[in-house]
mmCIF file of C-alpha atoms in Angstrom:
data_model
loop_
_atom_site.group_PDB
_atom_site.id
_atom_site.type_symbol
_atom_site.label_atom_id
_atom_site.label_comp_id
_atom_site.label_asym_id
_atom_site.label_seq_id
_atom_site.Cartn_x
_atom_site.Cartn_y
_atom_site.Cartn_z
ATOM 1 C CA UNK A 209 -22.209 25.562 -16.116
ATOM 2 C CA UNK A 210 -21.099 29.114 -18.093
ATOM 3 C CA UNK A 211 -18.602 28.867 -20.047
ATOM 4 C CA UNK A 212 -16.398 31.070 -19.166
ATOM 5 C CA UNK A 213 -13.390 30.493 -21.835
ATOM 6 C CA UNK A 214 -10.780 29.088 -20.653
ATOM 7 C CA UNK A 215 -7.604 28.699 -23.120
ATOM 8 C CA UNK A 216 -6.399 25.802 -22.292
ATOM 9 C CA UNK A 217 -10.250 24.206 -22.395
ATOM 10 C CA UNK A 218 -10.672 21.923 -25.579
ATOM 11 C CA UNK A 219 -13.102 22.222 -27.303
ATOM 12 C CA UNK A 220 -14.153 18.857 -26.647
ATOM 13 C CA UNK A 221 -14.619 18.677 -22.906
ATOM 14 C CA UNK A 222 -16.951 20.588 -21.302
ATOM 15 C CA UNK A 223 -15.324 21.622 -18.491
ATOM 16 C CA UNK A 224 -11.613 22.178 -17.461
ATOM 17 C CA UNK A 225 -12.842 19.307 -14.533
ATOM 18 C CA UNK A 226 -13.470 17.314 -17.058
ATOM 19 C CA UNK A 227 -11.043 17.448 -19.247
ATOM 20 C CA UNK A 228 -8.464 17.083 -16.166
ATOM 21 C CA UNK A 229 -9.943 13.925 -15.123
ATOM 22 C CA UNK A 230 -10.206 12.775 -19.210
ATOM 23 C CA UNK A 231 -6.453 12.720 -19.014
ATOM 24 C CA UNK A 232 -5.713 11.868 -15.246
ATOM 25 C CA UNK A 233 -7.587 8.650 -16.567
ATOM 26 C CA UNK A 234 -5.636 8.151 -19.434
ATOM 27 C CA UNK A 235 -2.066 8.626 -17.573
ATOM 28 C CA UNK A 236 -2.866 5.726 -15.484
ATOM 29 C CA UNK A 237 -3.995 3.682 -18.211
ATOM 30 C CA UNK A 238 -0.426 3.881 -19.403
ATOM 31 C CA UNK A 239 1.157 3.424 -15.795
ATOM 32 C CA UNK A 240 -0.729 0.436 -15.772
ATOM 33 C CA UNK A 241 0.987 -0.664 -18.585
ATOM 34 C CA UNK A 242 4.269 0.400 -17.355
ATOM 35 C CA UNK A 243 2.902 -2.175 -14.171
ATOM 36 C CA UNK A 244 2.412 -4.772 -16.130
ATOM 37 C CA UNK A 245 5.734 -4.455 -17.830
ATOM 38 C CA UNK A 246 7.875 -4.370 -15.357
ATOM 39 C CA UNK A 247 5.320 -7.239 -13.759
ATOM 40 C CA UNK A 248 7.012 -9.795 -17.142
ATOM 41 C CA UNK A 249 10.481 -9.105 -15.451
ATOM 42 C CA UNK A 250 9.193 -9.612 -11.690
ATOM 43 C CA UNK A 251 8.099 -12.880 -12.533
ATOM 44 C CA UNK A 252 11.147 -13.801 -14.007
ATOM 45 C CA UNK A 253 12.608 -12.896 -11.244
ATOM 46 C CA UNK A 254 10.741 -15.021 -9.191
ATOM 47 C CA UNK A 255 11.133 -18.467 -11.370
ATOM 48 C CA UNK A 256 14.905 -17.872 -11.225
ATOM 49 C CA UNK A 257 15.183 -16.710 -7.348
ATOM 50 C CA UNK A 258 13.243 -19.971 -6.452
ATOM 51 C CA UNK A 259 14.780 -22.527 -8.590
ATOM 52 C CA UNK A 260 18.223 -21.403 -7.986
ATOM 53 C CA UNK A 261 18.220 -19.368 -4.295
ATOM 54 C CA UNK A 262 22.136 -20.660 -4.193
ATOM 55 C CA UNK A 263 22.662 -18.015 -7.168
ATOM 56 C CA UNK A 264 21.158 -14.451 -5.402
ATOM 57 C CA UNK A 265 22.494 -15.873 -2.136
ATOM 58 C CA UNK A 266 26.263 -16.059 -3.258
ATOM 59 C CA UNK A 267 25.156 -12.994 -6.469
ATOM 60 C CA UNK A 268 24.467 -9.919 -5.001
ATOM 61 C CA UNK A 269 27.385 -9.662 -2.144
ATOM 62 C CA UNK A 270 28.882 -7.463 -5.945
ATOM 63 C CA UNK A 271 26.401 -4.978 -5.351
ATOM 64 C CA UNK A 272 26.690 -2.355 -2.898
ATOM 65 C CA UNK A 273 24.723 -1.678 -0.914
ATOM 66 C CA UNK A 274 26.023 1.262 0.016
ATOM 67 C CA UNK A 275 25.381 3.093 -3.854
ATOM 68 C CA UNK A 276 22.464 1.185 -4.103
ATOM 69 C CA UNK A 277 20.680 2.908 -0.902
ATOM 70 C CA UNK A 278 22.089 6.119 -1.636
ATOM 71 C CA UNK A 279 20.371 5.955 -4.766
ATOM 72 C CA UNK A 280 17.086 4.763 -2.602
ATOM 73 C CA UNK A 281 17.500 8.287 -1.144
ATOM 74 C CA UNK A 282 17.761 10.257 -3.767
ATOM 75 C CA UNK A 283 14.882 8.965 -5.571
ATOM 76 C CA UNK A 284 12.783 9.220 -2.797
ATOM 77 C CA UNK A 285 13.599 13.164 -1.971
ATOM 78 C CA UNK A 286 13.596 13.573 -5.852
ATOM 79 C CA UNK A 287 10.035 12.499 -5.846
ATOM 80 C CA UNK A 288 9.310 14.352 -2.586
ATOM 81 C CA UNK A 289 10.468 17.914 -4.511
ATOM 82 C CA UNK A 290 8.125 16.641 -7.640
ATOM 83 C CA UNK A 291 5.111 15.973 -5.293
ATOM 84 C CA UNK A 292 5.667 19.795 -4.296
ATOM 85 C CA UNK A 293 6.361 21.037 -7.267
ATOM 86 C CA UNK A 294 3.383 19.707 -8.710
ATOM 87 C CA UNK A 295 2.329 21.775 -5.288
ATOM 88 C CA UNK A 296 3.738 25.217 -5.903
ATOM 89 C CA UNK A 297 2.426 24.661 -9.953
ATOM 90 C CA UNK A 298 -1.106 24.694 -8.720
ATOM 91 C CA UNK A 299 -0.351 27.983 -6.555
ATOM 92 C CA UNK A 300 0.869 29.421 -9.152
ATOM 93 C CA UNK A 301 4.583 29.835 -7.578
ATOM 94 C CA UNK A 302 6.603 29.730 -10.616
ATOM 95 C CA UNK A 303 9.698 30.568 -9.185
ATOM 96 C CA UNK A 304 9.470 27.600 -6.506
ATOM 97 C CA UNK A 305 8.006 25.154 -9.264
ATOM 98 C CA UNK A 306 11.153 26.011 -10.996
ATOM 99 C CA UNK A 307 13.446 25.827 -8.525
ATOM 100 C CA UNK A 308 11.887 22.411 -7.355
ATOM 101 C CA UNK A 309 11.879 21.159 -10.497
ATOM 102 C CA UNK A 310 15.557 21.586 -11.263
ATOM 103 C CA UNK A 311 16.040 19.816 -8.160
ATOM 104 C CA UNK A 312 14.041 17.045 -8.824
ATOM 105 C CA UNK A 313 16.038 17.265 -12.061
ATOM 106 C CA UNK A 314 20.033 16.837 -10.434
ATOM 107 C CA UNK A 315 18.047 14.029 -8.051
ATOM 108 C CA UNK A 316 17.716 11.720 -11.519
ATOM 109 C CA UNK A 317 21.231 12.968 -12.913
ATOM 110 C CA UNK A 318 22.423 12.064 -9.508
ATOM 111 C CA UNK A 319 20.432 8.700 -9.348
ATOM 112 C CA UNK A 320 22.138 7.606 -13.086
ATOM 113 C CA UNK A 321 25.490 8.948 -11.977
ATOM 114 C CA UNK A 322 25.398 6.715 -9.125
ATOM 115 C CA UNK A 323 23.859 3.846 -12.005
ATOM 116 C CA UNK A 324 27.586 4.598 -13.812
ATOM 117 C CA UNK A 325 29.350 3.971 -11.198
ATOM 118 C CA UNK A 326 28.046 1.124 -10.615
ATOM 119 C CA UNK A 327 27.898 0.377 -13.914
ATOM 120 C CA UNK A 328 31.477 0.266 -14.791
ATOM 121 C CA UNK A 329 32.628 -1.659 -11.155
ATOM 122 C CA UNK A 330 30.377 -4.349 -12.832
ATOM 123 C CA UNK A 331 31.846 -4.730 -16.278
ATOM 124 C CA UNK A 332 35.480 -3.998 -15.024
ATOM 125 C CA UNK A 333 34.403 -6.921 -12.902
ATOM 126 C CA UNK A 334 33.138 -9.176 -15.440
ATOM 127 C CA UNK A 335 30.450 -9.482 -13.894
ATOM 128 C CA UNK A 336 28.029 -9.186 -17.082
ATOM 129 C CA UNK A 337 24.661 -11.843 -17.949
ATOM 130 C CA UNK A 338 25.015 -14.949 -20.389
ATOM 131 C CA UNK A 339 28.172 -15.909 -22.053
ATOM 132 C CA UNK A 340 30.390 -12.473 -21.091
ATOM 133 C CA UNK A 341 30.114 -13.380 -17.237
ATOM 134 C CA UNK A 342 33.781 -13.521 -16.513
ATOM 135 C CA UNK A 343 34.216 -13.069 -12.677
ATOM 136 C CA UNK A 344 37.342 -12.785 -10.645
ATOM 137 C CA UNK A 345 37.913 -10.438 -8.439
ATOM 138 C CA UNK A 346 41.958 -9.595 -9.144
ATOM 139 C CA UNK A 347 42.191 -9.402 -12.712
ATOM 140 C CA UNK A 348 45.388 -11.758 -13.660
ATOM 141 C CA UNK A 349 47.756 -8.919 -14.577
ATOM 142 C CA UNK A 350 47.083 -7.459 -10.921
ATOM 143 C CA UNK A 351 47.575 -10.899 -8.609
ATOM 144 C CA UNK A 352 51.073 -10.968 -8.755
ATOM 145 C CA UNK A 353 53.592 -8.994 -9.322
ATOM 146 C CA UNK A 354 55.791 -9.125 -11.676
ATOM 147 C CA UNK A 355 58.872 -11.173 -11.966
ATOM 148 C CA UNK A 356 60.390 -12.830 -14.669
ATOM 149 C CA UNK A 357 59.378 -16.568 -15.666
ATOM 150 C CA UNK A 358 61.398 -19.142 -14.102
ATOM 151 C CA UNK A 359 61.921 -22.705 -15.819
ATOM 152 C CA UNK A 360 60.445 -25.797 -13.490
ATOM 153 C CA UNK A 361 62.106 -27.657 -11.925
ATOM 154 C CA UNK A 362 63.633 -30.887 -13.672
ATOM 155 C CA UNK A 363 62.565 -33.928 -12.612
ATOM 156 C CA UNK A 364 65.120 -37.243 -13.405
ATOM 157 C CA UNK A 365 62.253 -38.610 -15.370
ATOM 158 C CA UNK A 366 61.180 -35.846 -17.261
ATOM 159 C CA UNK A 367 64.933 -35.041 -18.303
ATOM 160 C CA UNK A 368 65.325 -38.253 -19.374
ATOM 161 C CA UNK A 369 62.298 -37.464 -22.445
ATOM 162 C CA UNK A 370 63.822 -36.695 -25.091
ATOM 163 C CA UNK A 371 60.657 -35.465 -26.811
ATOM 164 C CA UNK A 372 60.476 -33.139 -24.053
ATOM 165 C CA UNK A 373 61.901 -29.573 -26.159
ATOM 166 C CA UNK A 374 59.873 -27.343 -23.995
ATOM 167 C CA UNK A 375 60.186 -26.386 -20.008
ATOM 168 C CA UNK A 376 56.681 -25.782 -18.199
ATOM 169 C CA UNK A 377 56.617 -22.686 -16.071
ATOM 170 C CA UNK A 378 56.849 -22.650 -12.538
ATOM 171 C CA UNK A 379 55.474 -19.373 -12.508
ATOM 172 C CA UNK A 380 54.007 -17.389 -15.971
ATOM 173 C CA UNK A 381 55.614 -14.683 -17.538
ATOM 174 C CA UNK A 382 55.142 -10.916 -16.391
ATOM 175 C CA UNK A 383 52.560 -11.670 -13.620
ATOM 176 C CA UNK A 384 50.670 -13.829 -14.230
ATOM 177 C CA UNK A 385 48.980 -16.468 -12.360
ATOM 178 C CA UNK A 386 46.361 -19.744 -12.866
ATOM 179 C CA UNK A 387 43.320 -19.649 -13.179
ATOM 180 C CA UNK A 388 42.307 -21.959 -10.291
ATOM 181 C CA UNK A 389 44.683 -20.018 -8.234
ATOM 182 C CA UNK A 390 42.693 -17.194 -8.735
ATOM 183 C CA UNK A 391 39.210 -19.291 -8.302
ATOM 184 C CA UNK A 392 40.743 -20.545 -4.435
ATOM 185 C CA UNK A 393 40.986 -16.741 -4.208
ATOM 186 C CA UNK A 394 37.964 -15.530 -5.264
ATOM 187 C CA UNK A 395 36.036 -18.751 -2.817
ATOM 188 C CA UNK A 396 38.395 -17.154 0.291
ATOM 189 C CA UNK A 397 36.909 -14.195 -0.295
ATOM 190 C CA UNK A 398 33.247 -14.665 -1.050
ATOM 191 C CA UNK A 399 32.853 -18.178 -0.460
ATOM 192 C CA UNK A 400 31.752 -21.294 -3.583
ATOM 193 C CA UNK A 401 30.514 -19.843 -6.354
ATOM 194 C CA UNK A 402 27.603 -21.745 -7.269
ATOM 195 C CA UNK A 403 27.171 -22.011 -11.241
ATOM 196 C CA UNK A 404 25.144 -20.174 -13.430
ATOM 197 C CA UNK A 405 25.745 -17.010 -11.507
ATOM 198 C CA UNK A 406 25.481 -14.967 -15.111
ATOM 199 C CA UNK A 407 21.423 -15.826 -14.684
ATOM 200 C CA UNK A 408 21.224 -13.235 -11.482
ATOM 201 C CA UNK A 409 23.042 -10.523 -13.753
ATOM 202 C CA UNK A 410 21.125 -10.953 -16.958
ATOM 203 C CA UNK A 411 18.310 -10.326 -14.392
ATOM 204 C CA UNK A 412 19.849 -7.462 -12.954
ATOM 205 C CA UNK A 413 21.005 -5.601 -15.825
ATOM 206 C CA UNK A 414 17.064 -6.215 -17.728
ATOM 207 C CA UNK A 415 15.336 -5.285 -14.440
ATOM 208 C CA UNK A 416 17.952 -2.031 -13.507
ATOM 209 C CA UNK A 417 18.834 -0.754 -17.036
ATOM 210 C CA UNK A 418 14.863 -0.707 -18.173
ATOM 211 C CA UNK A 419 14.189 1.034 -14.838
ATOM 212 C CA UNK A 420 17.102 3.269 -15.436
ATOM 213 C CA UNK A 421 15.514 3.774 -18.997
ATOM 214 C CA UNK A 422 12.549 5.022 -17.236
ATOM 215 C CA UNK A 423 14.578 7.518 -15.248
ATOM 216 C CA UNK A 424 16.248 8.983 -18.400
ATOM 217 C CA UNK A 425 12.850 9.051 -19.638
ATOM 218 C CA UNK A 426 11.712 11.507 -17.002
ATOM 219 C CA UNK A 427 14.447 13.568 -16.465
ATOM 220 C CA UNK A 428 13.689 14.301 -20.140
ATOM 221 C CA UNK A 429 9.616 14.909 -19.724
ATOM 222 C CA UNK A 430 11.171 17.079 -16.160
ATOM 223 C CA UNK A 431 13.089 19.042 -18.509
ATOM 224 C CA UNK A 432 10.329 19.571 -20.708
ATOM 225 C CA UNK A 433 7.752 21.067 -18.263
ATOM 226 C CA UNK A 434 10.470 23.528 -16.752
ATOM 227 C CA UNK A 435 10.943 24.909 -20.008
ATOM 228 C CA UNK A 436 7.439 25.543 -19.722
ATOM 229 C CA UNK A 437 6.787 26.240 -16.268
ATOM 230 C CA UNK A 438 9.916 29.304 -17.222
ATOM 231 C CA UNK A 439 8.588 30.017 -19.978
ATOM 232 C CA UNK A 440 5.149 30.284 -17.544
ATOM 233 C CA UNK A 441 2.985 28.421 -18.750
ATOM 234 C CA UNK A 442 1.692 26.978 -15.760
ATOM 235 C CA UNK A 443 -0.708 28.452 -12.810
ATOM 236 C CA UNK A 444 -3.581 27.360 -10.699
ATOM 237 C CA UNK A 445 -5.740 27.501 -14.016
ATOM 238 C CA UNK A 446 -3.798 24.984 -16.029
ATOM 239 C CA UNK A 447 -0.797 23.092 -14.016
ATOM 240 C CA UNK A 448 -2.479 19.677 -16.063
ATOM 241 C CA UNK A 449 1.617 19.014 -17.298
ATOM 242 C CA UNK A 450 2.720 19.413 -14.605
ATOM 243 C CA UNK A 451 0.504 16.638 -12.293
ATOM 244 C CA UNK A 452 1.095 13.848 -14.861
ATOM 245 C CA UNK A 453 4.920 14.296 -15.387
ATOM 246 C CA UNK A 454 4.906 13.972 -11.632
ATOM 247 C CA UNK A 455 2.183 10.838 -12.061
ATOM 248 C CA UNK A 456 6.002 9.358 -14.198
ATOM 249 C CA UNK A 457 8.308 9.561 -11.759
ATOM 250 C CA UNK A 458 6.628 9.024 -9.031
ATOM 251 C CA UNK A 459 6.231 5.433 -10.714
ATOM 252 C CA UNK A 460 9.533 5.139 -11.406
ATOM 253 C CA UNK A 461 10.556 5.279 -7.848
ATOM 254 C CA UNK A 462 7.714 3.152 -7.104
ATOM 255 C CA UNK A 463 8.967 0.398 -9.313
ATOM 256 C CA UNK A 464 13.048 0.716 -7.496
ATOM 257 C CA UNK A 465 11.240 1.164 -4.032
ATOM 258 C CA UNK A 466 10.018 -2.706 -4.999
ATOM 259 C CA UNK A 467 14.154 -3.133 -7.065
ATOM 260 C CA UNK A 468 16.492 -1.758 -4.389
ATOM 261 C CA UNK A 469 15.126 -5.040 -1.692
ATOM 262 C CA UNK A 470 14.765 -7.334 -3.960
ATOM 263 C CA UNK A 471 18.572 -7.354 -5.954
ATOM 264 C CA UNK A 472 20.358 -5.427 -3.126
ATOM 265 C CA UNK A 473 19.110 -6.702 0.221
ATOM 266 C CA UNK A 474 18.555 -10.874 -0.029
ATOM 267 C CA UNK A 475 20.070 -12.721 2.462
ATOM 268 C CA UNK B 256 -13.110 29.194 -3.312
ATOM 269 C CA UNK B 257 -11.421 29.312 0.747
ATOM 270 C CA UNK B 258 -7.932 30.425 -1.599
ATOM 271 C CA UNK B 259 -7.828 33.227 -4.638
ATOM 272 C CA UNK B 260 -4.987 31.023 -6.303
ATOM 273 C CA UNK B 261 -6.280 27.189 -5.177
ATOM 274 C CA UNK B 262 -7.419 25.587 -8.473
ATOM 275 C CA UNK B 263 -10.569 24.717 -9.953
ATOM 276 C CA UNK B 264 -9.129 20.735 -10.425
ATOM 277 C CA UNK B 265 -6.683 18.821 -8.443
ATOM 278 C CA UNK B 266 -6.215 18.386 -4.704
ATOM 279 C CA UNK B 267 -3.298 20.697 -3.223
ATOM 280 C CA UNK B 268 -1.622 18.519 -1.002
ATOM 281 C CA UNK B 269 -0.565 20.464 2.287
ATOM 282 C CA UNK B 270 2.946 20.822 3.080
ATOM 283 C CA UNK B 271 3.531 18.595 6.272
ATOM 284 C CA UNK B 272 1.887 15.740 4.714
ATOM 285 C CA UNK B 273 4.717 15.574 1.979
ATOM 286 C CA UNK B 274 6.959 15.930 4.685
ATOM 287 C CA UNK B 275 5.893 13.012 6.665
ATOM 288 C CA UNK B 276 5.393 11.042 3.828
ATOM 289 C CA UNK B 277 8.856 11.536 2.796
ATOM 290 C CA UNK B 278 10.551 10.322 6.614
ATOM 291 C CA UNK B 279 8.346 7.852 6.821
ATOM 292 C CA UNK B 280 9.241 6.225 3.538
ATOM 293 C CA UNK B 281 13.638 7.447 3.999
ATOM 294 C CA UNK B 282 12.778 5.262 8.315
ATOM 295 C CA UNK B 283 11.754 2.485 6.533
ATOM 296 C CA UNK B 284 14.196 2.239 4.142
ATOM 297 C CA UNK B 285 16.939 2.302 6.568
ATOM 298 C CA UNK B 286 14.146 -0.631 8.311
ATOM 299 C CA UNK B 287 14.795 -2.079 5.805
ATOM 300 C CA UNK B 288 18.515 -2.296 5.428
ATOM 301 C CA UNK B 289 18.778 -3.140 9.168
ATOM 302 C CA UNK B 290 15.900 -5.876 8.955
ATOM 303 C CA UNK B 291 18.166 -8.053 6.032
ATOM 304 C CA UNK B 292 20.849 -8.272 8.608
ATOM 305 C CA UNK B 293 18.539 -10.787 10.825
ATOM 306 C CA UNK B 294 17.888 -13.562 9.544
ATOM 307 C CA UNK B 295 13.830 -14.998 9.647
ATOM 308 C CA UNK B 296 15.438 -17.751 6.821
ATOM 309 C CA UNK B 297 12.381 -17.213 4.196
ATOM 310 C CA UNK B 298 10.700 -15.000 6.074
ATOM 311 C CA UNK B 299 13.204 -12.230 5.171
ATOM 312 C CA UNK B 300 11.526 -12.099 1.462
ATOM 313 C CA UNK B 301 8.192 -11.346 2.597
ATOM 314 C CA UNK B 302 8.973 -9.321 5.411
ATOM 315 C CA UNK B 303 10.974 -6.539 2.205
ATOM 316 C CA UNK B 304 8.865 -7.598 -0.088
ATOM 317 C CA UNK B 305 6.050 -6.311 3.258
ATOM 318 C CA UNK B 306 8.007 -3.060 3.695
ATOM 319 C CA UNK B 307 8.205 -2.401 -0.199
ATOM 320 C CA UNK B 308 4.536 -2.567 0.276
ATOM 321 C CA UNK B 309 3.766 -0.591 2.477
ATOM 322 C CA UNK B 310 6.338 2.453 0.876
ATOM 323 C CA UNK B 311 4.689 1.832 -2.239
ATOM 324 C CA UNK B 312 1.068 2.607 -0.353
ATOM 325 C CA UNK B 313 2.600 5.893 1.024
ATOM 326 C CA UNK B 314 3.528 6.947 -2.495
ATOM 327 C CA UNK B 315 0.801 6.356 -4.386
ATOM 328 C CA UNK B 316 -1.536 8.005 -1.767
ATOM 329 C CA UNK B 317 0.048 10.683 -1.071
ATOM 330 C CA UNK B 318 3.368 11.899 -3.844
ATOM 331 C CA UNK B 319 0.530 10.606 -6.258
ATOM 332 C CA UNK B 320 -3.147 11.517 -4.885
ATOM 333 C CA UNK B 321 -4.228 8.645 -5.392
ATOM 334 C CA UNK B 322 -6.016 9.145 -1.373
ATOM 335 C CA UNK B 323 -7.693 12.389 -3.045
ATOM 336 C CA UNK B 324 -8.710 11.120 -7.110
ATOM 337 C CA UNK B 325 -11.460 9.458 -8.328
ATOM 338 C CA UNK B 326 -11.706 5.804 -6.821
ATOM 339 C CA UNK B 327 -11.671 4.542 -10.724
ATOM 340 C CA UNK B 328 -7.685 5.982 -11.257
ATOM 341 C CA UNK B 329 -6.804 3.572 -7.775
ATOM 342 C CA UNK B 330 -8.746 0.701 -9.125
ATOM 343 C CA UNK B 331 -6.769 0.783 -12.053
ATOM 344 C CA UNK B 332 -3.818 0.578 -10.491
ATOM 345 C CA UNK B 333 -4.857 -2.229 -8.568
ATOM 346 C CA UNK B 334 -6.337 -4.364 -10.529
ATOM 347 C CA UNK B 335 -2.504 -4.068 -12.678
ATOM 348 C CA UNK B 336 -1.129 -4.733 -10.047
ATOM 349 C CA UNK B 337 -2.996 -8.182 -9.129
ATOM 350 C CA UNK B 338 -2.877 -8.940 -12.589
ATOM 351 C CA UNK B 339 0.589 -9.092 -11.846
ATOM 352 C CA UNK B 340 0.636 -11.363 -8.905
ATOM 353 C CA UNK B 341 -1.749 -14.028 -10.352
ATOM 354 C CA UNK B 342 1.392 -13.715 -13.231
ATOM 355 C CA UNK B 343 3.886 -14.868 -11.436
ATOM 356 C CA UNK B 344 1.467 -16.504 -8.432
ATOM 357 C CA UNK B 345 0.173 -19.284 -12.115
ATOM 358 C CA UNK B 346 3.655 -18.993 -13.737
ATOM 359 C CA UNK B 347 5.892 -20.087 -9.876
ATOM 360 C CA UNK B 348 2.909 -22.793 -9.061
ATOM 361 C CA UNK B 349 5.692 -25.112 -11.578
ATOM 362 C CA UNK B 350 8.846 -23.108 -11.348
ATOM 363 C CA UNK B 351 10.093 -26.223 -9.010
ATOM 364 C CA UNK B 352 8.519 -28.973 -11.863
ATOM 365 C CA UNK B 353 10.707 -29.547 -14.344
ATOM 366 C CA UNK B 354 13.396 -32.615 -14.671
ATOM 367 C CA UNK B 355 16.945 -31.567 -13.401
ATOM 368 C CA UNK B 356 19.220 -32.610 -16.225
ATOM 369 C CA UNK B 357 16.782 -31.445 -19.364
ATOM 370 C CA UNK B 358 19.307 -29.431 -19.936
ATOM 371 C CA UNK B 359 22.436 -30.009 -19.066
ATOM 372 C CA UNK B 360 24.154 -27.034 -16.615
ATOM 373 C CA UNK B 361 20.942 -25.215 -17.067
ATOM 374 C CA UNK B 362 18.280 -26.791 -15.206
ATOM 375 C CA UNK B 363 16.345 -26.333 -11.368
ATOM 376 C CA UNK B 364 18.855 -27.124 -8.566
ATOM 377 C CA UNK B 365 15.501 -28.315 -6.766
ATOM 378 C CA UNK B 366 15.490 -32.480 -7.602
ATOM 379 C CA UNK B 367 11.530 -32.925 -8.295
ATOM 380 C CA UNK B 368 11.777 -36.460 -7.145
ATOM 381 C CA UNK B 369 13.979 -36.869 -3.873
ATOM 382 C CA UNK B 370 14.425 -40.783 -3.698
#
């Protein structure tokens, strides 16, 4: 093998091919650790779903299939633009590479934007893990129009009780509604709520949250190679960073492919 | 070299392949949503997982170049996924075997010893 001097070949590798394969194996080993990391959460999911199937059936109806499905389509399309970007860098199509990396980054922003909308709705409805879970479809203040508190009808028995100095109100002040009435309305809309629904939201936020962090990390990496591609660092001779960032981005897509049906499409 | 700009390392995936993969992935996403509205009992979960594994395989083989790669990279992925499945399978063997009232309110709902 003739040693043509490639500026990208590190001195401890014999050939660019050897350098590329070594780096690629390293990335795949890293991705394997990522699969194992998420594997722990999938295990938690499996155990809790086996033990509390009714919680998963009940709670999944609070996730928005349309938003989740839109995010799936966005991630799949951004995976295509990423794979195409790798191809463009291999073929030295610099302008196309910059455009495709920008599109991929845009897909990341779109995904996180929709994720933000979803998390905000969960937060507002009290669909939170652990002791923070306090779900009511309608908040007490919105449940009924404001009305003046009216004294309860006084029965003859209580009227004679001299110890009764404060009369109970039939209707709470300024549009509040009794908690059991709220629960009755929720049950009419979603079916009877099983106990421990917060378990589902603990798993939901951990899995989608860890996945969301990976999307953010991937967006950072894409921004980095976008800057480098604008500087003209990549071409048929050297496209390794584009290829490896692409592999990471596809893994993020891969995990979402499993998360979407497991969390949003329970029947 | 067939093409002047063809790289010395890696494999250039043809554009029709990339778009065919995306098309299949989008169709399968639609299928998995549609199937989840039908009731196959306990098989709904396995159908959804089967579709997800199929989609994941497409991403791995074509978007992530495993089809054209050194087989050892595929070996690394398959082993890691097999270990995750082994982990879940062993954990599941006794997941529903705890006494219902050991921790009040937090125990499995499945009765281990129906009378």
